Coordinates of C-alpha atoms in Angstrom, one line a residue:
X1 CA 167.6 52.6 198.4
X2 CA 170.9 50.8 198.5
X3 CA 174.0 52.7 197.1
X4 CA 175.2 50.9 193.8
X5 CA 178.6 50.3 194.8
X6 CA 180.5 48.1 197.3
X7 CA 183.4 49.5 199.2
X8 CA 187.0 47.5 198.9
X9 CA 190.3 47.7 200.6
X10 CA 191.9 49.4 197.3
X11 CA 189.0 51.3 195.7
X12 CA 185.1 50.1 195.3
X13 CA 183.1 48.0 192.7
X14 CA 180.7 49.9 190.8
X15 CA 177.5 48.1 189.8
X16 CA 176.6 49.6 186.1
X17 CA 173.4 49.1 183.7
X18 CA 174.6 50.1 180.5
X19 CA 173.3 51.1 177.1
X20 CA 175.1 51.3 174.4
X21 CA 174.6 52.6 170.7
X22 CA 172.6 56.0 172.9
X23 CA 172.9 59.5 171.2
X24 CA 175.3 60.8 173.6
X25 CA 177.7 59.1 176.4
X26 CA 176.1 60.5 180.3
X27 CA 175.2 59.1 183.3
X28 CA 171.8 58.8 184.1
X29 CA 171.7 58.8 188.3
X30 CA 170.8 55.5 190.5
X31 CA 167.8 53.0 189.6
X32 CA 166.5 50.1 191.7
X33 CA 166.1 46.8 190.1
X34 CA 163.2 44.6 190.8
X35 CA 165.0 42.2 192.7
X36 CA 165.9 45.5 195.2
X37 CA 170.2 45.9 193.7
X38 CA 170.9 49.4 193.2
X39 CA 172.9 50.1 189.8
X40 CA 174.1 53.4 188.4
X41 CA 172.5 53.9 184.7
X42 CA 174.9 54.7 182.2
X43 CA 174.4 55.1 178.2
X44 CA 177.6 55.8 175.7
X45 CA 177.0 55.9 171.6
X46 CA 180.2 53.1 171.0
X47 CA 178.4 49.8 169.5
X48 CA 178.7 46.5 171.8
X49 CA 181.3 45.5 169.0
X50 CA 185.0 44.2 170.2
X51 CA 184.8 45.7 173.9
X52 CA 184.1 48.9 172.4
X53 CA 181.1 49.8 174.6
X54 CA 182.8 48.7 177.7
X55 CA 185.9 50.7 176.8
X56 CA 183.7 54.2 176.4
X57 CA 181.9 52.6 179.8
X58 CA 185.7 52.9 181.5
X59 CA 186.5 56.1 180.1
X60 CA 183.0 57.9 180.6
X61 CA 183.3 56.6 184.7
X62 CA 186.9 57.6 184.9
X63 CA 186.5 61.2 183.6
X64 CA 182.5 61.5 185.7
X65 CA 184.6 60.3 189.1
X66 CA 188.0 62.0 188.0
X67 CA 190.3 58.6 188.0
X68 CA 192.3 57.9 185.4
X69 CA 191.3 55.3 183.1
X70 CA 193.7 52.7 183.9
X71 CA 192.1 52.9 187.5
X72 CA 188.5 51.1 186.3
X73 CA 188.2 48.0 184.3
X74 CA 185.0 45.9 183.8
X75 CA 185.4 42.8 186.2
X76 CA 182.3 41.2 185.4
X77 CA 179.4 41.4 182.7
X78 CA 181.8 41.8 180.0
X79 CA 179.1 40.9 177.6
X80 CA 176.2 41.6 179.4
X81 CA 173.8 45.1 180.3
X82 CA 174.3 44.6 184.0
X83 CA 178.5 44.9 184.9
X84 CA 180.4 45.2 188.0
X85 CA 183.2 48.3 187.5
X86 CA 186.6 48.2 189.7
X87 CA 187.6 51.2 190.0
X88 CA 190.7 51.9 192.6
X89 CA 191.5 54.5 194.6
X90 CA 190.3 56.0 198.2
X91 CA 187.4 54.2 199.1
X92 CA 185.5 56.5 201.1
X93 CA 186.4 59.3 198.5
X94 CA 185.2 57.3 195.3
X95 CA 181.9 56.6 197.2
X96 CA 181.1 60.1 198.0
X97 CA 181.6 61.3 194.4
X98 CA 179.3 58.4 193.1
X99 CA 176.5 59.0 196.1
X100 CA 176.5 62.2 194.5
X101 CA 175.5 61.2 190.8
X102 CA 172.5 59.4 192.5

C-alpha cells in the first residue's frame, strides 16, 4: 500500500477522502482506492455549505499533525469527496506523523 501523501520541497500534499455532515470530526486511518491511490479517510460534522466542510477538514488535519492552520489549505477538490491537502512544514517530519495515522 502506497502512503497517501507526496513529499514537496516546503511540506507534503496530503490526499484526503472526506465526509462531511458525520457525528463527530476524526480521522479514520489509510484506505486503498480501486484504482490502487492511497487516501487518508477523514469525516467532520460541518455541512459541504460555503467551504465550511473543507475549513473543519484544515483545522481537524492541522491539530491531528500539530501545524497550525494557516500551514494546510485545500489545493484541489474544493468541491469534491476526493482533495489534495498542502500542508507545509518539514517534509520528512509531516510524513512520519501521517504514516502513523495509517
Amino acid at each position: 500500500m502506497s502512503a497517501p501523501l507526496r513529499i514537496r520541497e516546503n511540506g507534503i500534499e496530503l490526499f484526503v477522502r472526506l465526509t462531511p455532515k458525520s457525528s463527530m470530526d476524526r480521522l479514520e486511518g489509510v484506505e486503498t482506492s480501486a484504482d490502487g491511490r492511497s487516501h487518508l479517510k477523514a469525516r467532520v460534522r460541518a455541512v459541504p455549505e460555503n467551504g465550511a466542510a473543507n475549513q473543519a477538514l484544515e483545522k481537524l488535519v492541522a491539530k491531528t499533525l500539530g501545524v497550525p492552520t494557516s500551514a494546510v489549505s485545500v489545493v484541489a477538490g474544493g468541491t469534491a469527496r476526493l482533495k489534495t491537502l498542502r500542508i507545509a512544514g518539514d517534509p520528512g517530519a509531516l510524513a512520519q506523523r501521517v504514516e502513523a495515522l495509517g
